[in-house]
Coordinates of C-alpha atoms and ligand atoms in Angstrom, one line a residue:
M1070 CA 24.0 -16.5 26.2
D1071 CA 28.0 -17.1 27.1
L1072 CA 28.1 -15.8 30.8
A1073 CA 32.1 -15.0 30.3
A1074 CA 30.7 -13.2 27.7
A1075 CA 28.1 -11.0 29.8
P1076 CA 29.3 -7.0 30.8
P1077 CA 30.4 -7.0 34.4
A1078 CA 27.8 -4.9 35.3
L1079 CA 25.0 -2.0 33.5
L1080 CA 27.2 0.2 31.3
V1081 CA 25.4 3.1 33.1
R1082 CA 27.3 6.8 31.3
R1083 CA 25.2 9.6 33.0
H1084 CA 27.6 12.2 31.1
L1085 CA 27.7 14.4 28.1
H1086 CA 31.0 15.1 26.7
V1087 CA 30.8 19.0 25.9
A1088 CA 33.5 21.8 26.2
G1089 CA 36.4 18.9 26.6
E1090 CA 34.6 17.9 29.7
W1091 CA 32.2 15.2 31.2
V1092 CA 29.3 17.3 32.4
D1093 CA 25.6 16.5 33.6
P1094 CA 22.4 17.1 31.3
A1095 CA 20.3 19.3 31.8
G1096 CA 17.2 16.5 32.7
D1097 CA 16.8 13.5 34.5
D1098 CA 15.3 11.2 31.6
A1099 CA 17.9 8.4 30.8
I1100 CA 17.7 6.1 27.3
P1101 CA 18.1 1.7 28.3
V1102 CA 20.0 -0.1 26.1
E1103 CA 18.8 -3.4 25.2
N1104 CA 20.8 -6.2 24.5
P1105 CA 18.9 -7.6 20.9
A1106 CA 20.3 -11.3 21.3
T1107 CA 18.7 -11.7 24.7
G1108 CA 16.3 -8.5 25.1
E1109 CA 18.2 -7.7 28.6
I1110 CA 18.9 -4.1 29.3
V1111 CA 22.7 -3.8 29.6
G1112 CA 23.2 -0.2 29.7
Q1113 CA 22.0 3.2 30.1
V1114 CA 22.4 6.8 28.9
P1115 CA 20.9 10.2 29.4
A1116 CA 18.4 11.0 27.2
G1117 CA 19.9 15.0 25.7
T1118 CA 17.3 17.5 25.6
P1119 CA 17.7 21.4 23.7
A1120 CA 19.1 22.8 26.2
D1121 CA 22.1 20.8 26.2
V1122 CA 22.3 20.8 22.3
D1123 CA 22.4 24.7 23.2
R1124 CA 25.4 23.9 25.2
A1125 CA 27.1 21.4 23.3
V1126 CA 26.6 23.7 20.0
A1127 CA 27.8 26.6 22.0
A1128 CA 30.9 24.8 22.9
A1129 CA 31.8 23.9 19.3
R1130 CA 31.3 27.6 18.0
A1131 CA 33.7 28.7 20.6
A1132 CA 36.5 26.2 20.0
F1133 CA 35.4 26.7 16.1
P1134 CA 38.1 29.7 15.1
G1135 CA 40.9 28.2 17.2
W1136 CA 40.2 24.5 15.6
A1137 CA 40.0 25.9 12.2
A1138 CA 43.4 28.0 12.1
T1139 CA 45.2 25.1 14.0
A1140 CA 47.9 23.9 11.3
P1141 CA 47.1 20.9 8.8
A1142 CA 50.1 18.9 10.4
E1143 CA 49.0 20.0 14.4
R1144 CA 45.3 18.9 13.9
A1145 CA 46.7 15.1 12.2
A1146 CA 48.4 14.8 15.4
H1147 CA 46.0 15.1 17.4
L1148 CA 43.7 12.9 15.2
D1149 CA 47.0 10.5 15.4
R1150 CA 46.4 10.2 18.7
L1151 CA 43.2 9.6 18.5
H1152 CA 43.5 7.0 16.7
T1153 CA 46.1 5.4 19.0
A1154 CA 43.2 5.8 22.2
L1155 CA 40.3 4.1 20.0
A1156 CA 43.0 1.3 19.1
A1157 CA 43.8 0.1 22.5
R1158 CA 39.8 -0.1 23.2
A1159 CA 39.4 -1.8 19.7
D1160 CA 38.6 -5.5 22.0
E1161 CA 36.2 -3.0 24.0
I1162 CA 34.7 -1.9 21.3
A1163 CA 34.1 -5.1 19.4
R1164 CA 32.4 -6.3 23.0
T1165 CA 30.2 -3.2 23.2
V1166 CA 28.6 -3.6 19.8
A1167 CA 27.9 -7.1 19.8
W1168 CA 26.6 -6.4 23.5
E1169 CA 24.0 -3.0 22.1
L1170 CA 23.7 -4.4 18.5
G1171 CA 24.2 -8.0 18.1
T1172 CA 26.5 -8.1 16.0
P1173 CA 28.2 -11.9 16.0
L1174 CA 31.9 -10.7 18.0
K1175 CA 34.2 -12.0 14.8
L1176 CA 32.5 -9.4 12.3
A1177 CA 32.2 -6.7 15.3
A1178 CA 36.4 -7.2 15.7
R1179 CA 36.8 -7.2 11.7
V1180 CA 33.8 -4.8 10.4
Q1181 CA 32.8 -3.0 13.5
T1182 CA 36.1 -2.1 15.0
G1183 CA 38.8 -2.7 12.0
L1184 CA 36.9 -1.0 9.6
P1185 CA 36.7 2.8 11.2
L1186 CA 39.5 2.4 12.6
T1187 CA 41.4 2.0 8.9
V1188 CA 39.2 5.8 8.4
L1189 CA 40.8 7.4 11.2
R1190 CA 44.1 6.3 10.1
G1191 CA 43.7 7.4 6.6
M1192 CA 41.9 10.7 7.9
V1193 CA 45.2 11.1 9.6
D1194 CA 47.3 11.3 7.0
L1195 CA 44.3 13.3 5.2
A1196 CA 44.4 16.1 7.9
A1197 CA 48.4 16.7 7.4
R1198 CA 47.6 18.1 3.6
P1199 CA 46.5 21.4 3.2
A1200 CA 43.4 22.3 2.0
P1201 CA 44.0 22.2 -1.9
E1202 CA 43.7 25.7 -3.2
E1203 CA 43.7 26.5 -7.5
T1204 CA 44.1 29.9 -9.2
V1205 CA 41.5 30.3 -12.3
G1206 CA 42.6 33.7 -13.9
N1207 CA 42.4 36.5 -12.3
S1208 CA 40.9 34.3 -8.8
L1209 CA 43.3 32.7 -6.1
V1210 CA 40.4 29.8 -5.0
V1211 CA 40.6 28.5 -1.4
R1212 CA 39.1 26.0 0.5
E1213 CA 38.1 27.1 4.4
P1214 CA 36.3 24.9 7.0
V1215 CA 32.2 25.2 6.7
G1216 CA 31.9 25.8 10.5
V1217 CA 30.2 23.8 13.5
V1218 CA 28.8 20.3 12.1
G1219 CA 25.7 18.5 13.7
A1220 CA 26.5 15.1 13.0
I1221 CA 23.9 12.7 13.3
T1222 CA 24.3 8.7 13.2
P1223 CA 22.7 5.4 12.8
W1224 CA 22.5 2.2 14.9
N1225 CA 24.1 -0.3 12.7
Y1226 CA 27.6 0.8 12.4
P1227 CA 27.7 2.6 15.4
L1228 CA 31.3 3.5 15.8
H1229 CA 32.0 3.5 11.7
Q1230 CA 29.4 6.1 10.9
V1231 CA 30.1 8.5 13.4
V1232 CA 34.4 8.2 12.8
A1233 CA 33.5 8.8 8.8
K1234 CA 31.6 12.4 9.8
V1235 CA 33.5 13.5 12.5
A1236 CA 37.7 12.0 11.6
P1237 CA 36.4 14.3 8.5
A1238 CA 35.0 17.4 9.7
L1239 CA 37.7 17.6 12.2
A1240 CA 40.4 16.9 9.2
A1241 CA 39.4 19.8 7.9
G1242 CA 39.1 22.4 10.4
C1243 CA 35.6 22.0 11.4
T1244 CA 33.9 21.4 15.0
V1245 CA 31.1 18.9 16.1
V1246 CA 28.6 17.8 18.0
L1247 CA 28.4 14.7 17.9
K1248 CA 24.2 12.6 18.7
P1249 CA 24.4 8.8 18.3
S1250 CA 21.4 6.3 17.7
E1251 CA 19.9 6.0 20.7
L1252 CA 20.1 2.1 20.6
T1253 CA 23.9 1.9 20.3
P1254 CA 25.0 5.0 22.4
L1255 CA 27.4 2.8 24.2
T1256 CA 29.9 2.3 21.4
A1257 CA 30.1 6.4 21.1
Y1258 CA 31.7 7.0 24.9
L1259 CA 34.1 4.9 23.5
L1260 CA 35.1 7.2 21.1
F1261 CA 35.0 10.4 23.7
D1262 CA 37.0 8.0 26.1
A1263 CA 39.6 8.2 23.6
V1264 CA 39.0 11.8 22.9
T1265 CA 39.4 12.6 26.9
E1266 CA 42.8 10.4 26.8
A1267 CA 44.1 12.1 23.3
G1268 CA 43.4 15.4 25.4
L1269 CA 42.0 17.0 21.9
P1270 CA 41.0 20.7 22.3
P1271 CA 37.7 21.3 24.7
G1272 CA 35.0 22.0 22.7
V1273 CA 36.0 20.4 19.2
V1274 CA 34.6 17.7 19.3
N1275 CA 30.8 17.0 21.8
L1276 CA 28.7 14.2 22.3
V1277 CA 24.8 14.7 23.4
P1278 CA 23.0 11.4 23.7
G1279 CA 19.0 11.1 23.0
T1280 CA 16.2 10.3 20.9
G1281 CA 15.6 11.9 17.0
P1282 CA 12.6 13.7 18.0
V1283 CA 13.9 15.7 20.7
A1284 CA 17.8 16.0 20.7
G1285 CA 18.3 15.0 17.0
E1286 CA 15.8 17.4 16.0
A1287 CA 17.3 19.9 18.3
L1288 CA 20.5 20.0 16.8
A1289 CA 19.1 19.8 12.8
A1290 CA 17.0 23.0 13.2
H1291 CA 19.9 24.4 15.5
P1292 CA 20.8 28.1 13.8
D1293 CA 24.4 28.0 14.9
V1294 CA 24.9 24.6 12.9
D1295 CA 26.4 25.1 9.6
L1296 CA 26.4 21.8 8.5
V1297 CA 24.0 18.7 9.4
S1298 CA 25.7 15.4 8.1
F1299 CA 23.4 12.6 8.7
T1300 CA 23.3 8.9 8.3
G1301 CA 20.1 7.1 7.9
S1302 CA 16.8 6.3 7.1
T1303 CA 15.4 8.3 3.9
A1304 CA 12.4 9.5 5.6
T1305 CA 14.4 10.9 8.8
G1306 CA 16.8 12.4 5.8
R1307 CA 13.9 14.3 4.5
R1308 CA 13.0 15.5 7.3
I1309 CA 16.5 16.7 8.5
A1310 CA 16.2 18.5 5.1
H1311 CA 13.4 20.4 5.9
L1312 CA 14.7 21.4 8.9
A1313 CA 17.8 22.6 7.6
A1314 CA 16.4 24.3 4.8
D1315 CA 14.2 26.8 7.0
R1316 CA 18.0 28.9 7.7
I1317 CA 19.9 27.6 4.6
A1318 CA 22.2 24.8 6.4
R1319 CA 24.1 23.0 4.2
V1320 CA 23.2 19.2 4.9
A1321 CA 24.6 15.9 3.4
L1322 CA 23.1 12.9 4.0
E1323 CA 23.9 9.1 3.3
L1324 CA 20.4 7.4 3.4
G1325 CA 18.7 4.0 2.6
G1326 CA 19.4 1.6 -0.3
K1327 CA 17.9 -1.4 -2.2
S1328 CA 21.3 -2.6 -4.6
A1329 CA 21.3 -4.6 -7.1
N1330 CA 24.1 -7.0 -7.6
L1331 CA 24.0 -8.5 -11.2
I1332 CA 25.7 -11.8 -12.3
L1333 CA 25.9 -12.4 -15.8
A1334 CA 26.3 -15.8 -17.8
D1335 CA 29.2 -15.8 -17.8
A1336 CA 29.8 -15.1 -14.1
D1337 CA 31.6 -17.7 -11.6
L1338 CA 29.0 -18.5 -10.0
A1339 CA 30.0 -20.3 -7.3
T1340 CA 31.6 -16.9 -6.2
A1341 CA 28.7 -14.6 -6.5
V1342 CA 26.9 -16.2 -5.1
K1343 CA 28.6 -16.6 -1.7
V1344 CA 30.1 -13.5 -1.8
G1345 CA 26.3 -11.7 -3.1
V1346 CA 25.0 -13.8 -0.2
G1347 CA 27.2 -13.1 2.6
N1348 CA 27.3 -9.4 1.4
A1349 CA 23.0 -9.6 1.9
F1350 CA 23.1 -10.6 5.4
L1351 CA 26.1 -9.2 6.4
N1352 CA 25.7 -7.3 9.8
S1353 CA 21.9 -9.5 9.8
G1354 CA 21.5 -7.6 6.9
Q1355 CA 21.4 -4.4 8.4
T1356 CA 23.8 -2.7 5.4
C1357 CA 22.5 0.5 3.9
T1358 CA 24.7 -1.0 0.9
A1359 CA 23.2 -4.7 1.2
W1360 CA 23.0 -6.1 -2.3
T1361 CA 19.1 -7.2 -1.0
R1362 CA 18.4 -8.0 -5.1
M1363 CA 20.3 -10.8 -6.5
L1364 CA 20.0 -10.6 -10.6
V1365 CA 21.1 -13.8 -12.3
H1366 CA 21.0 -14.7 -15.7
R1367 CA 18.3 -16.8 -16.6
D1368 CA 21.1 -19.6 -18.3
R1369 CA 22.7 -20.1 -14.8
Y1370 CA 18.9 -19.3 -12.7
D1371 CA 18.2 -23.0 -11.5
E1372 CA 21.9 -23.9 -10.3
A1373 CA 22.5 -20.4 -9.0
L1374 CA 19.2 -21.3 -6.6
D1375 CA 20.5 -24.3 -5.7
L1376 CA 23.9 -22.1 -4.5
I1377 CA 21.9 -19.9 -2.9
A1378 CA 19.7 -22.1 -0.7
A1379 CA 22.6 -23.8 0.2
A1380 CA 24.8 -20.7 1.4
A1381 CA 21.9 -19.0 3.3
G1382 CA 21.3 -22.6 5.0
A1383 CA 25.1 -21.4 6.6
Y1384 CA 23.7 -18.1 8.4
R1385 CA 22.9 -20.1 11.1
P1386 CA 21.1 -17.4 14.2
G1387 CA 22.9 -17.5 17.2
D1388 CA 25.0 -16.0 20.5
P1389 CA 26.9 -13.0 19.2
F1390 CA 29.7 -14.5 21.5
D1391 CA 29.4 -18.0 19.9
P1392 CA 32.6 -18.3 17.2
A1393 CA 30.1 -20.2 15.0
T1394 CA 27.8 -17.6 14.6
R1395 CA 27.5 -15.9 11.4
L1396 CA 24.0 -14.1 11.5
G1397 CA 23.0 -12.0 15.4
P1398 CA 19.7 -10.6 15.9
L1399 CA 18.1 -7.5 14.3
V1400 CA 18.6 -4.4 16.7
S1401 CA 15.6 -4.3 18.2
A1402 CA 12.0 -6.0 18.1
A1403 CA 10.2 -3.3 16.2
Q1404 CA 13.5 -3.8 13.5
A1405 CA 12.2 -7.7 13.7
E1406 CA 8.7 -7.1 13.4
R1407 CA 9.3 -4.6 10.1
V1408 CA 11.0 -7.5 8.8
R1409 CA 8.8 -10.1 9.6
G1410 CA 6.0 -7.3 7.7
H1411 CA 8.1 -7.1 5.0
V1412 CA 8.2 -11.1 4.6
D1413 CA 5.0 -11.8 5.3
R1414 CA 4.0 -9.5 2.4
A1415 CA 6.6 -10.9 -0.1
L1416 CA 4.5 -14.6 0.3
A1417 CA 1.1 -12.7 0.0
D1418 CA 3.0 -10.9 -3.2
G1419 CA 3.4 -14.6 -4.4
A1420 CA 7.1 -14.6 -4.6
R1421 CA 8.8 -18.3 -3.7
L1422 CA 10.2 -18.9 -0.8
L1423 CA 13.5 -20.5 -1.5
A1424 CA 14.6 -20.6 2.0
G1425 CA 14.2 -19.5 6.2
G1426 CA 10.8 -17.8 6.3
P1427 CA 8.4 -17.5 9.2
D1428 CA 8.6 -21.0 10.2
A1429 CA 12.4 -21.6 10.3
P1430 CA 14.3 -22.3 13.6
L1431 CA 14.9 -19.1 15.7
P1432 CA 17.2 -19.1 19.3
P1433 CA 15.0 -19.4 22.1
R1434 CA 15.0 -15.2 22.9
G1435 CA 15.9 -12.2 21.5
H1436 CA 15.1 -10.1 18.3
F1437 CA 15.9 -12.6 15.7
V1438 CA 14.8 -13.2 12.0
A1439 CA 15.6 -16.6 9.9
P1440 CA 17.9 -15.7 7.0
T1441 CA 15.3 -15.7 3.8
V1442 CA 15.7 -16.0 0.6
F1443 CA 12.9 -15.1 -2.0
A1444 CA 13.0 -16.4 -5.8
D1445 CA 11.1 -15.3 -8.7
V1446 CA 10.9 -12.0 -7.1
H1447 CA 8.9 -9.5 -9.6
P1448 CA 11.4 -6.4 -10.3
D1449 CA 7.9 -4.2 -9.1
S1450 CA 6.7 -5.9 -6.0
A1451 CA 7.4 -4.0 -2.8
L1452 CA 10.1 -6.9 -1.7
A1453 CA 12.0 -5.4 -4.6
Q1454 CA 11.5 -1.7 -3.8
E1455 CA 11.4 -1.5 0.1
E1456 CA 14.2 -1.2 2.0
V1457 CA 13.8 -3.9 4.6
F1458 CA 17.3 -4.1 6.5
G1459 CA 17.0 -7.5 7.3
P1460 CA 18.6 -10.5 6.4
V1461 CA 16.1 -11.1 3.2
L1462 CA 17.2 -11.6 -0.2
A1463 CA 15.3 -11.0 -3.3
V1464 CA 16.6 -13.2 -6.6
I1465 CA 15.2 -11.9 -9.8
P1466 CA 15.8 -13.4 -13.2
F1467 CA 17.1 -11.7 -16.7
A1468 CA 17.0 -12.7 -20.2
D1469 CA 19.8 -10.0 -21.5
T1470 CA 22.4 -7.4 -20.3
D1471 CA 20.1 -4.6 -20.8
E1472 CA 17.6 -6.4 -19.3
A1473 CA 19.2 -6.7 -16.5
V1474 CA 20.5 -2.8 -16.0
A1475 CA 16.9 -2.0 -16.4
I1476 CA 15.7 -3.3 -13.7
A1477 CA 19.2 -2.4 -11.4
N1478 CA 18.3 1.0 -12.1
N1479 CA 14.3 0.5 -11.5
S1480 CA 15.1 1.7 -8.1
R1481 CA 14.4 5.1 -6.1
Y1482 CA 17.5 4.0 -4.4
G1483 CA 21.1 4.6 -5.9
L1484 CA 23.3 3.9 -3.3
A1485 CA 25.6 0.5 -4.3
G1486 CA 25.7 -2.6 -6.9
A1487 CA 27.6 -5.3 -8.2
V1488 CA 28.3 -7.3 -11.4
W1489 CA 30.0 -10.3 -11.9
S1490 CA 31.6 -11.4 -15.4
A1491 CA 34.3 -13.5 -17.0
D1492 CA 34.7 -10.1 -18.9
E1493 CA 36.2 -7.8 -16.6
E1494 CA 35.6 -4.8 -19.6
A1495 CA 31.9 -6.2 -19.8
A1496 CA 31.5 -5.9 -16.3
L1497 CA 32.9 -2.4 -16.2
A1498 CA 30.3 -1.4 -18.9
V1499 CA 27.5 -2.6 -17.1
A1500 CA 28.9 -0.8 -13.7
R1501 CA 29.8 2.6 -16.0
R1502 CA 25.5 2.1 -16.2
L1503 CA 24.4 1.7 -13.2
R1504 CA 22.9 5.1 -11.4
T1505 CA 24.6 4.2 -8.0
G1506 CA 27.3 6.0 -6.0
Q1507 CA 29.0 2.4 -5.7
V1508 CA 29.5 -0.6 -7.5
D1509 CA 32.1 -3.4 -7.0
V1510 CA 33.0 -5.6 -9.7
N1511 CA 33.8 -9.1 -9.5
G1512 CA 33.9 -8.8 -5.6
G1513 CA 36.2 -5.4 -5.5
A1514 CA 37.2 -5.2 -2.0
F1515 CA 35.7 -2.1 -0.1
N1516 CA 37.7 1.3 -0.6
P1517 CA 37.7 3.3 2.5
L1518 CA 39.3 5.9 0.5
A1519 CA 37.4 5.7 -2.6
P1520 CA 34.2 8.1 -2.2
F1521 CA 31.2 6.9 -0.4
G1522 CA 27.3 8.2 -1.3
G1523 CA 24.1 7.6 -3.0
Y1524 CA 22.4 8.6 -6.2
Q1525 CA 18.6 9.8 -6.0
Q1526 CA 16.9 9.2 -2.7
S1527 CA 20.0 7.0 -1.4
G1528 CA 21.1 10.3 -0.3
L1529 CA 23.4 13.8 -1.1
G1530 CA 26.6 14.5 -1.1
R1531 CA 29.9 12.0 -0.2
E1532 CA 32.0 10.5 2.6
L1533 CA 35.3 8.6 3.6
G1534 CA 38.8 10.1 1.8
A1535 CA 39.2 13.7 0.0
Y1536 CA 36.3 13.3 -1.1
G1537 CA 35.0 13.1 2.3
V1538 CA 37.0 15.6 3.7
D1539 CA 35.9 18.1 1.1
E1540 CA 32.1 17.7 2.3
F1541 CA 33.4 19.5 5.4
R1542 CA 34.6 22.8 3.3
E1543 CA 33.4 25.9 2.0
I1544 CA 35.0 27.5 -1.2
K1545 CA 36.2 31.5 -1.6
A1546 CA 37.0 32.7 -5.0
I1547 CA 39.7 35.5 -4.2
Q1548 CA 40.0 37.9 -7.6
R1549 CA 43.3 40.2 -7.9
Ligands
NAD1205 P1 17.3 6.5 11.9 O1 16.3 7.6 10.6 O2 15.9 6.1 12.5 O3 17.8 7.2 12.7 C1 18.9 8.0 12.1 C2 19.5 8.6 13.6 O4 18.5 10.1 13.3 C3 19.0 8.0 14.8 O5 20.6 9.1 15.4 C4 18.2 9.0 14.9 O6 18.0 9.2 16.6 C5 18.1 10.4 14.6 N1 17.1 10.8 14.3 C6 15.4 10.7 14.1 N2 14.7 10.5 13.5 C7 14.9 12.2 13.8 C8 14.5 13.3 13.5 N3 13.6 13.9 13.1 N4 15.2 14.4 13.5 C9 16.7 14.4 13.7 N5 17.7 13.1 13.7 C10 16.9 12.2 13.7 O7 18.0 5.3 11.1 P2 18.4 3.8 11.7 O8 17.0 3.3 11.7 O9 19.2 4.4 13.0 O10 19.2 3.3 10.4 C11 18.5 3.1 9.7 C12 18.6 3.3 8.2 O11 20.1 4.2 7.8 C13 18.3 2.7 7.2 O12 17.7 3.0 6.0 C14 20.0 2.4 6.4 O13 20.0 2.1 5.1 C15 20.4 3.7 6.7 N6 21.3 4.1 6.2 C16 22.1 4.6 5.7 C17 23.9 4.7 5.5 C18 24.2 5.4 4.5 O14 26.0 5.3 4.2 N7 24.0 5.3 3.0 C19 24.2 4.0 6.6 C20 24.2 3.5 7.5 C21 22.4 3.4 7.5

């Protein structure tokens, strides 16, 4: 680790953010925050309790009528000030994400910091628009903020996942209690530093850090939370849906994925492979939309394998603060262990190791896993079916487009996907056949204003853009 890049001291945060103030937690327990590239503890936050959640929900409830009644232009002005205050912290955010998650600094600046700032900027404009109204026969149909939102977020994009919930909820006129991931809570504190500086009305947005089973469950089960917006694993999403079902509260769930990248026979193979490998290994493969199954037409298969192996070799794991590093560590020892388990299982299942694997060289410490590629992966095997959430790519050959679509749709997930072909119309036709919430054709760029979400076990509802704001609204019909 480059000492110049090390945090000046432990990043210790002792408070919750409730009703516009930094307040003491009810309990004394703390959660250490680890630097996964070194295993060293770099920070600490309070372990929030159900009593802390109660207090934060009460603050959000008290703030709701005033915020819901605030004119859209004024809500937008608040979000604009929040954007300015957050943008001023861009360098600190990128460094904090590199410390607590291990994302290489360059990527942390572009994706972990730049993307949420873009999303927030877009939400300023959307917040300024009055909620859409329409006339249906003798009815006036209006949309109103749903109420108090409990937002529970994962560690893999610690600011983006938070902004993707908090910003549209506030834009819609809801108030929020946020419980960020216990593995990467420090980045969320920077957002609340910005909330304080921007002078958002007290209680409109509140922060309770803590573990999933304690603070997370208390928030998801809270009788005064109207909507639980969750991003994380499918298993936890299922638990949250059960908790919310007891009181028929609404849920929005952004869950796991096992996305397929379809490379048709006439594709620009070099580009498709380069972008496809980069996508699979982005953020060390800890990306819900990662194209972790690469499906290649048999006519181009051998050629593709050579290109894939060469591309994977460029992702040398290393120090996130070294500008040459393209692959950081996994977030935790447990996550690295889980990923190694998937690699061992794939070897036992007879997949052909093309790159990486258990014996590939790694930095001497930290939770690193080598970028790993398996060829000839059976579409029904565990590696093709289970979300690995690490730098592991499964390559699968196909004979024709129908088979490619069948393999791609052979998944309980349905979050994202990609299609590559020289014939854009043909690629679009394939994109329409994929049972997923997102598809990129020939490397189409991520659009932060487009709806984002999953089919099947990848989730319920849509985030981002105008669809994302609507997620936080109720619909009322008034007959005249
Ligand atoms: P996770 O489900 O373990 O945790 C997510 C959040 O839920 C954390 O804040 C955690 O504290 C909390 N939590 C855990 N148990 C809880 C409980 N019983 N009640 C309430 N809250 C609880 O997920 P993770 O490991 O942080 O993130 C990785 C997963 O997230 C992957 O499966 C990935 O695909 C998914 N993910 C999905 C998207 C998407 O938009 N679809 C985006 C990013 C990550």
